[in-house]
PDB file of C-alpha atoms and ligand atoms in Angstrom:
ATOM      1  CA  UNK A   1      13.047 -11.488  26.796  1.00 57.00           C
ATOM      2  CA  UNK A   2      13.221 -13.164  23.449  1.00 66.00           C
ATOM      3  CA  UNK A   3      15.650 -12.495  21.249  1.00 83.00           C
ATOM      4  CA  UNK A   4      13.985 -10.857  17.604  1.00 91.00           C
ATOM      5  CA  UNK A   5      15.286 -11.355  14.488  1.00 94.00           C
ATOM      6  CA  UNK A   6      17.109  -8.166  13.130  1.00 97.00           C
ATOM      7  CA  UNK A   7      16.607  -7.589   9.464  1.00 98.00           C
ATOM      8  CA  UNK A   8      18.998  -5.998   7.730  1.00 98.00           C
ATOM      9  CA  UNK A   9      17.725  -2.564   6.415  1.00 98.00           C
ATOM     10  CA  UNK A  10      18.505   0.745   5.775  1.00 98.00           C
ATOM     11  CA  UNK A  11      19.487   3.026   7.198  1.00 98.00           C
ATOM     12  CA  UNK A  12      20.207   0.134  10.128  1.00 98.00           C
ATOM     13  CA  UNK A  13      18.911  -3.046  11.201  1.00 98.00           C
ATOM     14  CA  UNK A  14      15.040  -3.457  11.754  1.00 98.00           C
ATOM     15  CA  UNK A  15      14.807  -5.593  15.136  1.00 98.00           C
ATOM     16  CA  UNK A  16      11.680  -7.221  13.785  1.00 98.00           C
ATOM     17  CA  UNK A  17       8.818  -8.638  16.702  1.00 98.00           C
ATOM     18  CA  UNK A  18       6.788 -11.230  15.076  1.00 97.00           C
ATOM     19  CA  UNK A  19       4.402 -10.816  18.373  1.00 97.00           C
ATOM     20  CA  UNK A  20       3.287  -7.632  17.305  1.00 98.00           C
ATOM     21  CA  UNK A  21       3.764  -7.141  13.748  1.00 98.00           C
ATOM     22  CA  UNK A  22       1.026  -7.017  10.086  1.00 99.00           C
ATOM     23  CA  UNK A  23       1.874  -7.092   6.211  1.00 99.00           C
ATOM     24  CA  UNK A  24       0.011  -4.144   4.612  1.00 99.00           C
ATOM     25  CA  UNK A  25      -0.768  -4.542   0.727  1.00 99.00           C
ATOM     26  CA  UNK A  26      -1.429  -0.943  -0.558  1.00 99.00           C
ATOM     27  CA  UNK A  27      -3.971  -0.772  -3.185  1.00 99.00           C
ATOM     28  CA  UNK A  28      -2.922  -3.667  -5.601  1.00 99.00           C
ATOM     29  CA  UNK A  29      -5.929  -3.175  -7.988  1.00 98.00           C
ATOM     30  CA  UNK A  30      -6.302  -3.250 -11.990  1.00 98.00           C
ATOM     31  CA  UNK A  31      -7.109   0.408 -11.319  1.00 98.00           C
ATOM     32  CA  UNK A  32      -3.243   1.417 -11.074  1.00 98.00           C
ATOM     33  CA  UNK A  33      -2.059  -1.639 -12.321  1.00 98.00           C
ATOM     34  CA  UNK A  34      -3.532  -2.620 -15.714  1.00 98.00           C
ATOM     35  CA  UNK A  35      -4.218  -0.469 -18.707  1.00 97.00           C
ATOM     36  CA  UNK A  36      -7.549   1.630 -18.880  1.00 95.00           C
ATOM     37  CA  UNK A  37      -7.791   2.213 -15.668  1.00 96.00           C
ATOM     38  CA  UNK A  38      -7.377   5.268 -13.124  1.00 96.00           C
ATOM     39  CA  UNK A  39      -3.537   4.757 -13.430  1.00 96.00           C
ATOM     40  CA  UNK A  40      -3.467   5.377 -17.023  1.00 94.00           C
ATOM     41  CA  UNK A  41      -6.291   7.787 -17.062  1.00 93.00           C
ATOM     42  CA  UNK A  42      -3.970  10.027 -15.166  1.00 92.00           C
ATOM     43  CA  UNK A  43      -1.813   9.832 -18.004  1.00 92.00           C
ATOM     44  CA  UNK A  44       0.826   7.029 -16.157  1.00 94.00           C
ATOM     45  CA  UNK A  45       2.917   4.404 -17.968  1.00 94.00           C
ATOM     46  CA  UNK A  46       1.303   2.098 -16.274  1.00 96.00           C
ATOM     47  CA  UNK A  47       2.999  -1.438 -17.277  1.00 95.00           C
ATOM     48  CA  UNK A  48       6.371  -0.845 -14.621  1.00 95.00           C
ATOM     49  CA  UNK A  49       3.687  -1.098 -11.571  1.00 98.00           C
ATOM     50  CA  UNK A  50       2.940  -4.857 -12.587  1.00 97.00           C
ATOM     51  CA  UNK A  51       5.963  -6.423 -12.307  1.00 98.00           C
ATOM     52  CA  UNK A  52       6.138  -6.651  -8.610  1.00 98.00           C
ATOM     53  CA  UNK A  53       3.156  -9.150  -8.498  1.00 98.00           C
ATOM     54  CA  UNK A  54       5.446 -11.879  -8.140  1.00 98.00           C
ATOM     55  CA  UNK A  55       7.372 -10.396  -5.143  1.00 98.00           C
ATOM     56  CA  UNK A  56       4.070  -9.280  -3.428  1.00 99.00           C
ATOM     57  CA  UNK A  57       2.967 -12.485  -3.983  1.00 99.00           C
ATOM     58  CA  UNK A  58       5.478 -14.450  -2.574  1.00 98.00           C
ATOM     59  CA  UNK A  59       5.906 -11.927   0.340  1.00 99.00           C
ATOM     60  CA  UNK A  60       1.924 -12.700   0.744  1.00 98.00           C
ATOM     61  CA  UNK A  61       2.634 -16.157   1.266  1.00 98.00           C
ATOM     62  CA  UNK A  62       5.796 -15.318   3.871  1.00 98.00           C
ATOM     63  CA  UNK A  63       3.454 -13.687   6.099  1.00 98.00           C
ATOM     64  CA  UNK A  64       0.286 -16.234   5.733  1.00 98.00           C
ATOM     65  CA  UNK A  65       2.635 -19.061   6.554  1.00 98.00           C
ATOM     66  CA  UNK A  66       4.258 -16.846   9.397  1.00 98.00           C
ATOM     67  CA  UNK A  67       0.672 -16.318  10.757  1.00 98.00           C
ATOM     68  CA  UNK A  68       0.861 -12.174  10.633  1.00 98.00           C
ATOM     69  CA  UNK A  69      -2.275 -10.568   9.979  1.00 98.00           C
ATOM     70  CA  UNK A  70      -2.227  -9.000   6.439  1.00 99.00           C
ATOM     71  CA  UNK A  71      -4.040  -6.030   5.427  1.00 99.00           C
ATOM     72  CA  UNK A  72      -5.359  -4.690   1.913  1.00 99.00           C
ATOM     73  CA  UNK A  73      -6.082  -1.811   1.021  1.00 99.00           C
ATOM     74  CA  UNK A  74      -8.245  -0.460  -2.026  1.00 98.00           C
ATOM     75  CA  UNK A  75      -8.803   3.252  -2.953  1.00 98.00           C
ATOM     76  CA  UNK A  76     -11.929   3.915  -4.251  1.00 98.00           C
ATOM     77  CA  UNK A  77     -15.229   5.740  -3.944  1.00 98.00           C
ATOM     78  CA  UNK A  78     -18.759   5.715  -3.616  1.00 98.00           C
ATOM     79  CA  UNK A  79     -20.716   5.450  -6.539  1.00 98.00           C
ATOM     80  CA  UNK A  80     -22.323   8.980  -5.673  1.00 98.00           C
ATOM     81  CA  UNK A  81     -18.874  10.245  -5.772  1.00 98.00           C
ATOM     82  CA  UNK A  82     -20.123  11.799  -2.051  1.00 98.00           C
ATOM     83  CA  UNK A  83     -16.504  11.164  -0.625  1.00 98.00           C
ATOM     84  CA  UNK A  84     -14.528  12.525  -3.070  1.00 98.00           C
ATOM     85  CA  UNK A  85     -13.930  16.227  -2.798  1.00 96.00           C
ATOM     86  CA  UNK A  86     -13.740  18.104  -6.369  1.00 95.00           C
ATOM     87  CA  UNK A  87      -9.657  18.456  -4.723  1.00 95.00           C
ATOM     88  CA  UNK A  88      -9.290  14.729  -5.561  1.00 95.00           C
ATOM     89  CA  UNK A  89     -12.304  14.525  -8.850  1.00 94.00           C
ATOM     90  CA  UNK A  90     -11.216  17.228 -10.939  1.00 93.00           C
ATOM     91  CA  UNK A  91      -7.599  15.982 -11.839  1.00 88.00           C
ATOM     92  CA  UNK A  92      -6.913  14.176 -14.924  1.00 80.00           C
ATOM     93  CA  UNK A  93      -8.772  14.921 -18.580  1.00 83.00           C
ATOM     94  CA  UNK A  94     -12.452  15.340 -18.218  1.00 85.00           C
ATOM     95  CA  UNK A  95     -13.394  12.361 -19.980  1.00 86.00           C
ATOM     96  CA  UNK A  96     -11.352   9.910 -17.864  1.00 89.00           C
ATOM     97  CA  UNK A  97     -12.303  11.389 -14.263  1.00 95.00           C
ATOM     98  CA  UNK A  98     -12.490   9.608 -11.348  1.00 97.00           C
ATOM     99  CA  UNK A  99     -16.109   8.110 -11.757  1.00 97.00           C
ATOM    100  CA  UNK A 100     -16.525   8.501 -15.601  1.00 96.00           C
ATOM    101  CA  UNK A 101     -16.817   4.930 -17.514  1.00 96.00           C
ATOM    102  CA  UNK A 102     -14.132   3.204 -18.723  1.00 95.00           C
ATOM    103  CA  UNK A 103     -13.444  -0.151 -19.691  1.00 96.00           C
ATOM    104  CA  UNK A 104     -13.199  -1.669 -16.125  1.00 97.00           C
ATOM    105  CA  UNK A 105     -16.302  -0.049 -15.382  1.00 98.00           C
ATOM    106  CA  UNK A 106     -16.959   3.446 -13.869  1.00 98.00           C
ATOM    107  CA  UNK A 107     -12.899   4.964 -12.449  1.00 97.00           C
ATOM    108  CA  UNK A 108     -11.965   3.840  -8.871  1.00 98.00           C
ATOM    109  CA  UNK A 109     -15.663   3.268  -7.662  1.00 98.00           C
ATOM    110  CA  UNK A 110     -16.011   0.588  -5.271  1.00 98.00           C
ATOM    111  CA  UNK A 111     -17.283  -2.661  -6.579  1.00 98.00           C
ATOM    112  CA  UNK A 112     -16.212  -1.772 -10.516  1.00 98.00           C
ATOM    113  CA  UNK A 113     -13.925  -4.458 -12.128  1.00 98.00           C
ATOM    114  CA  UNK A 114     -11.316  -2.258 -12.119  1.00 98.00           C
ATOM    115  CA  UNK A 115     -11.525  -1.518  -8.271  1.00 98.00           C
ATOM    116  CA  UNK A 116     -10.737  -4.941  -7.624  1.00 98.00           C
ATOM    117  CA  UNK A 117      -7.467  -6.061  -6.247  1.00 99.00           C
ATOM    118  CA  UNK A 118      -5.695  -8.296  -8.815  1.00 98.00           C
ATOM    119  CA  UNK A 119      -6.433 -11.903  -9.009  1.00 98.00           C
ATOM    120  CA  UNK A 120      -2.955 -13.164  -8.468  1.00 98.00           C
ATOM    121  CA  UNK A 121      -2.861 -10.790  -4.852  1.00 99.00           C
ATOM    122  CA  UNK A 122      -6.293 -11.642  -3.788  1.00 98.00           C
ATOM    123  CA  UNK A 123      -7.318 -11.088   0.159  1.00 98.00           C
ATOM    124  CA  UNK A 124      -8.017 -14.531   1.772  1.00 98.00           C
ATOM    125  CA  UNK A 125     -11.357 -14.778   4.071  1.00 98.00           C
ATOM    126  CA  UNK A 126     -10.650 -13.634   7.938  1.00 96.00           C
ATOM    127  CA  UNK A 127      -7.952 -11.093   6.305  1.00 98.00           C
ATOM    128  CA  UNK A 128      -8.347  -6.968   7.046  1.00 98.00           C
ATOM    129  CA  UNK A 129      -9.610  -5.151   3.727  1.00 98.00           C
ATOM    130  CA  UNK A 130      -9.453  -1.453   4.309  1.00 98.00           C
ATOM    131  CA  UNK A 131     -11.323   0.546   2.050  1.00 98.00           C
ATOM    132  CA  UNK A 132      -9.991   4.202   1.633  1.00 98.00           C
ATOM    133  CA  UNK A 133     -11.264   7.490  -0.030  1.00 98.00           C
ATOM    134  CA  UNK A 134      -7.917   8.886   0.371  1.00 98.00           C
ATOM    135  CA  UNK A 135      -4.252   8.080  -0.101  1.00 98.00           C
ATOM    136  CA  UNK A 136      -3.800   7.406   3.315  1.00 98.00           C
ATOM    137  CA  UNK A 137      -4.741   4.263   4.926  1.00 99.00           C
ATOM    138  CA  UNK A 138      -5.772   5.826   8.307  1.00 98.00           C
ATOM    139  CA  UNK A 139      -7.918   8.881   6.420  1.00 98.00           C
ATOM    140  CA  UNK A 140     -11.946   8.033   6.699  1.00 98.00           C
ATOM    141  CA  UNK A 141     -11.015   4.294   7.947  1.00 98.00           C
ATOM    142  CA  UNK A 142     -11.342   2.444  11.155  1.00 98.00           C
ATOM    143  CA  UNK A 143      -7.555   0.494  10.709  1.00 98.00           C
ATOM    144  CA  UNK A 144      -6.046   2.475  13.823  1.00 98.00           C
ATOM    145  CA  UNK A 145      -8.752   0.393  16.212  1.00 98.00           C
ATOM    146  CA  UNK A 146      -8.317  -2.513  14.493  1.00 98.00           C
ATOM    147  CA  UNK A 147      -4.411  -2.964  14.604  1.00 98.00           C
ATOM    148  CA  UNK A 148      -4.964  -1.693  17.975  1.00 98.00           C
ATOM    149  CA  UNK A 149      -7.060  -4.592  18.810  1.00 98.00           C
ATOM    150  CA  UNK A 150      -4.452  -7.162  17.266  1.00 98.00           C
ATOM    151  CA  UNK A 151      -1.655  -5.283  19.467  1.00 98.00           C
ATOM    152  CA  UNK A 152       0.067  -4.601  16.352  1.00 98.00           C
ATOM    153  CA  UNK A 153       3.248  -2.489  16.736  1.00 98.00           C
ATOM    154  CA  UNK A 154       5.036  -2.998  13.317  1.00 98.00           C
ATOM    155  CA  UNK A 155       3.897  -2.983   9.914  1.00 99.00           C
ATOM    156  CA  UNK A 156       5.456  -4.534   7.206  1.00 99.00           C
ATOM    157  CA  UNK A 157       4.858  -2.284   3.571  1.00 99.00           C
ATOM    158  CA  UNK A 158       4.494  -3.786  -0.112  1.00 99.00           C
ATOM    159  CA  UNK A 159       1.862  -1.821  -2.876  1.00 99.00           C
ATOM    160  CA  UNK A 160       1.701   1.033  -5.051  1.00 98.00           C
ATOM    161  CA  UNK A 161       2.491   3.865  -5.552  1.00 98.00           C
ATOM    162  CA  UNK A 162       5.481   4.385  -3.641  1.00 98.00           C
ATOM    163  CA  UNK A 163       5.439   8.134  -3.438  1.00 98.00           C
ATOM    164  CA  UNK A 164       1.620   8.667  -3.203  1.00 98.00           C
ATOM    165  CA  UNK A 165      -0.654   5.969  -1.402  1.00 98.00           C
ATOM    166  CA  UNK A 166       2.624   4.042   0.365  1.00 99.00           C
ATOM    167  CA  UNK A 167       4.421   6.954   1.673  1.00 98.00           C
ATOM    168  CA  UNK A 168       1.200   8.803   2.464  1.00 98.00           C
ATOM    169  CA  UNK A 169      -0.128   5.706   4.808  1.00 99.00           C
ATOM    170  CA  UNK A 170       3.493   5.251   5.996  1.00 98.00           C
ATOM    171  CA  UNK A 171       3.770   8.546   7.296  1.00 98.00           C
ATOM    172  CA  UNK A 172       0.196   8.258   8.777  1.00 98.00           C
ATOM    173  CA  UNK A 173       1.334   5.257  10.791  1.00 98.00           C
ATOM    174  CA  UNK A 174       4.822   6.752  11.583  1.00 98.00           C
ATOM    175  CA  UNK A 175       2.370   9.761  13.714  1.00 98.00           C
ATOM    176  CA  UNK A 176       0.192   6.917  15.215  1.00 98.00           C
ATOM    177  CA  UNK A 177       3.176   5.035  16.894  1.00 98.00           C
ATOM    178  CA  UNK A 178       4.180   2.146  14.430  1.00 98.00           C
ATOM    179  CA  UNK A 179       7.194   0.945  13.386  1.00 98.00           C
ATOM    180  CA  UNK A 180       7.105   0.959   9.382  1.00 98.00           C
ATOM    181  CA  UNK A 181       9.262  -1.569   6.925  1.00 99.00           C
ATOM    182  CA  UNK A 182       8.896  -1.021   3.387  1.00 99.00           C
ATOM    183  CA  UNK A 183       9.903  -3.444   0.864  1.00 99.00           C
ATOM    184  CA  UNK A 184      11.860  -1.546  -1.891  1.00 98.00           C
ATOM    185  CA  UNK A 185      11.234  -4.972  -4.475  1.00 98.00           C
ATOM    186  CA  UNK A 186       7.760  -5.133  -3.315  1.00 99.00           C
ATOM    187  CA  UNK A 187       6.752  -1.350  -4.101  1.00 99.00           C
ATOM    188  CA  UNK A 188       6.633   0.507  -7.530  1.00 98.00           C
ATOM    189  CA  UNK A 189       5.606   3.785  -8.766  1.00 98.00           C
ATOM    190  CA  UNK A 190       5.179   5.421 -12.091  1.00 98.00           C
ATOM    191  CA  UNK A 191       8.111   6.906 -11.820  1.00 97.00           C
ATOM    192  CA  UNK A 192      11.547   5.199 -10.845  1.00 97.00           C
ATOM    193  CA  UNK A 193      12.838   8.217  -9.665  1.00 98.00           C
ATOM    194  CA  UNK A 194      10.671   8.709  -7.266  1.00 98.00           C
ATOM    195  CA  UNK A 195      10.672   5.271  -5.647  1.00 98.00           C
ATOM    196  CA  UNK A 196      14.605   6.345  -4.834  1.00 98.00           C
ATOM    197  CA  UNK A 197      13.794   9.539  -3.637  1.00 98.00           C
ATOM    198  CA  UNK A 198      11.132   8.111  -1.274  1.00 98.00           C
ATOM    199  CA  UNK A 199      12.921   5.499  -0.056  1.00 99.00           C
ATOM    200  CA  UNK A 200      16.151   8.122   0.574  1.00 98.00           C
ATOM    201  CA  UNK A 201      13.341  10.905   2.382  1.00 98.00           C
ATOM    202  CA  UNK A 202      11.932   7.803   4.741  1.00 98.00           C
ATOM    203  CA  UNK A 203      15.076   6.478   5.991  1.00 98.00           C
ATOM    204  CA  UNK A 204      16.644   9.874   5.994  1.00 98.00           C
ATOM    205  CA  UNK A 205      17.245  11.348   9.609  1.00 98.00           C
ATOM    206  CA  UNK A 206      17.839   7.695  11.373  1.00 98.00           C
ATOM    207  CA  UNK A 207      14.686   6.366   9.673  1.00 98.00           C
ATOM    208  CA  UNK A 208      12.552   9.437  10.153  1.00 98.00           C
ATOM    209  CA  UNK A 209       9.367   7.718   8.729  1.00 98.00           C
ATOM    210  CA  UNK A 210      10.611   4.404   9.190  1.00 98.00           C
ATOM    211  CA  UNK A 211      13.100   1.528   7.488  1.00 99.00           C
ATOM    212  CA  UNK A 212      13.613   0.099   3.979  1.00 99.00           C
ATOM    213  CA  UNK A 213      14.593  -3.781   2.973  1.00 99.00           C
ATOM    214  CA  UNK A 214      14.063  -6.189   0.514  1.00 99.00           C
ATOM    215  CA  UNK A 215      12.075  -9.415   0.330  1.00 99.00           C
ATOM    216  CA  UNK A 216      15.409 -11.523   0.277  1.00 98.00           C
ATOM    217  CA  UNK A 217      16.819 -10.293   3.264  1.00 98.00           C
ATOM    218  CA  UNK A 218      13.316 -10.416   4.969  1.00 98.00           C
ATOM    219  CA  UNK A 219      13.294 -13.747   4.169  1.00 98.00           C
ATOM    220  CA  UNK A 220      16.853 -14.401   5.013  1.00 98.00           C
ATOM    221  CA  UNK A 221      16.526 -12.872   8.559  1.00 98.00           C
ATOM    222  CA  UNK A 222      13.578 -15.092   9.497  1.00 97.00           C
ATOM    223  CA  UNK A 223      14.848 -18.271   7.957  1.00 94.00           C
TER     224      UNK A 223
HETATM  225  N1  TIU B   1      -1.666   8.387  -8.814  1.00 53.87           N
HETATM  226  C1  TIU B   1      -0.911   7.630  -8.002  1.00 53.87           C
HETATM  227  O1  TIU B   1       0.292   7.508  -8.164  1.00 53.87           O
HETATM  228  N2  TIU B   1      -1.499   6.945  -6.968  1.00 53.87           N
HETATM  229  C2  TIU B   1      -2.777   7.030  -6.538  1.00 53.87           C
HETATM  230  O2  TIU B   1      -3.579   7.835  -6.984  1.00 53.87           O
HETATM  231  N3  TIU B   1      -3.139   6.103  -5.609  1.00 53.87           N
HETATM  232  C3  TIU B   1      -2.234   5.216  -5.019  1.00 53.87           C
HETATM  233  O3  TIU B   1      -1.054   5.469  -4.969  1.00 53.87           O
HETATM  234  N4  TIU B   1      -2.743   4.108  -4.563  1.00 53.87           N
END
C-alpha cells in the first residue's frame, strides 16, 4: 500500500489518492461571470463570482502539473431551446430569458460568446468538456462512463455557483460513488451566505455529500 497524502479538510482529513482522482471546473463562463449575461439577467450581482479566477487558475495549473485529468463544464442549450423545459426557460424577466439576445449573444446557448468559458480558465486540448442542459453535471451527459473509464474515484470541486450547479453535481457524484472535495476559495455564489450554508449542509453528518478545503492546504498537503 502507498501511503496518500491526507489533506486537511472539514469536517476531517481527506486521504487524497492521486491514482484515482480529477479536478472538475463547474461552468466558469462570461454567462455567470461577467455582466450582461445569464447571471445578471437573473437579476444577480454578478461582480463577487469573478474574483476566484485567480485561485481557479492556479488550482488549474496544480492539477495539469500533477497530471489529473480536469474536467469543464458549461451549461447551456441548444439553439432550438429543445432541451430546456419551460421549468428552466420561463424564469427571469421576459426580455432577458434564457435564449433571448443579449450582448454576448443569444442567453446560455451553446456556441454564443457568452457561453464560453473565460479566457483566463480556458480547457487545454485532450481535457474533458462536459456540456450540460442542467445544473447537474451527470443530468443529459455521458461524464459517469467517462470517469469510469479513467478509474476515477475522487473529484476535486472549484466553479460556480456554489449552491446551484456545484452542490447540484456534487450531490450527483456523492449517489454515483465518488469521493467529492470542494474548494471553499475556489467556489463563489451570488450570495455569500449561501456559500456558508452549503459548505456547513455538505460536510454536515461526517461529510454527508462530501469534504471542504482550501487551495493552500491542498497545496500544502501535496508539497
Ligand atoms: N443561477 C445560478 O446561481 N446558477 C446557475 O444557473 N447555474 C450554475 O450555477 N452554473
Amino acid at each position: 500500500m502507498t501511503a496518500v497524502p491526507l489533506v486537511p479538510a472539514e469536517p476531517f482529513p481527506f486521504p487524497l489518492d492521486e491514482r484515482g482522482v480529477a479536478l472538475v471546473v463547474i461552468d466558469m463562463q462570461r454567462d455567470f461571470l461577467e455582466p450582461g449575461g445569464f447571471g445578471e439577467a437573473l437579476g444577480n450581482e454578478v461582480r463577487r463570482l469573478a474574483r476566484i479566477v485567480p485561485t481557479v487558475a492556479r488550482l488549474l495549473a496544480l492539477a495539469r502539473g500533477r497530471g489529473w485529468p480536469v474536467v469543464h463544464t458549461r451549461e447551456g442549450h441548444l439553439p432550438d431551446l429543445s432541451d430546456c423545459p419551460p421549468a428552466k426557460r420561463l424564469r427571469g424577466d421576459p426580455p432577458l430569458r434564457i435564449g433571448e439576445r443579449g450582448p454576448m449573444g443569444r442567453l446560455l446557448i451553446r456556441g454564443e460568446p457568452g457561453w464560453e468559458i473565460v479566457r483566463e480558465l480556458a480547457p487545454l486540448p485532450g481535457e474533458i468538456v462536459v456540456d450540460k442542459p442542467g445544473k447537474g453535471m451527470f443530468y443529459r451527459t455521458d461524464l459517469d462512463d467517462q470517469l469510469r473509464r479513467l478509474a476515477v474515484r475522487q473529484l476535486v470541486f472549484a466553479g460556480v455557483t456554489t449552491e446551484v450547479c456545484v452542490q447540484t453535481s456534487m450531490r450527483e457524484a456523492n449517489d454515483r460513488g465518488f469521493e467529492c472535495l470542494l474548494l471553499r476559495d475556489a467556489t463563489a455564489s451570488y450570495f455569500p451566505e449561501f456559500e456558508a450554508a452549503t459548505f456547513a449542509m455538505i460536510t454536515s453528518q461526517g461529510a454527508i455529500v462530501g469534504w471542504t478545503t482550501t487551495l493552500a492546504e491542498l497545496e500544502g498537503a501535496l508539497s
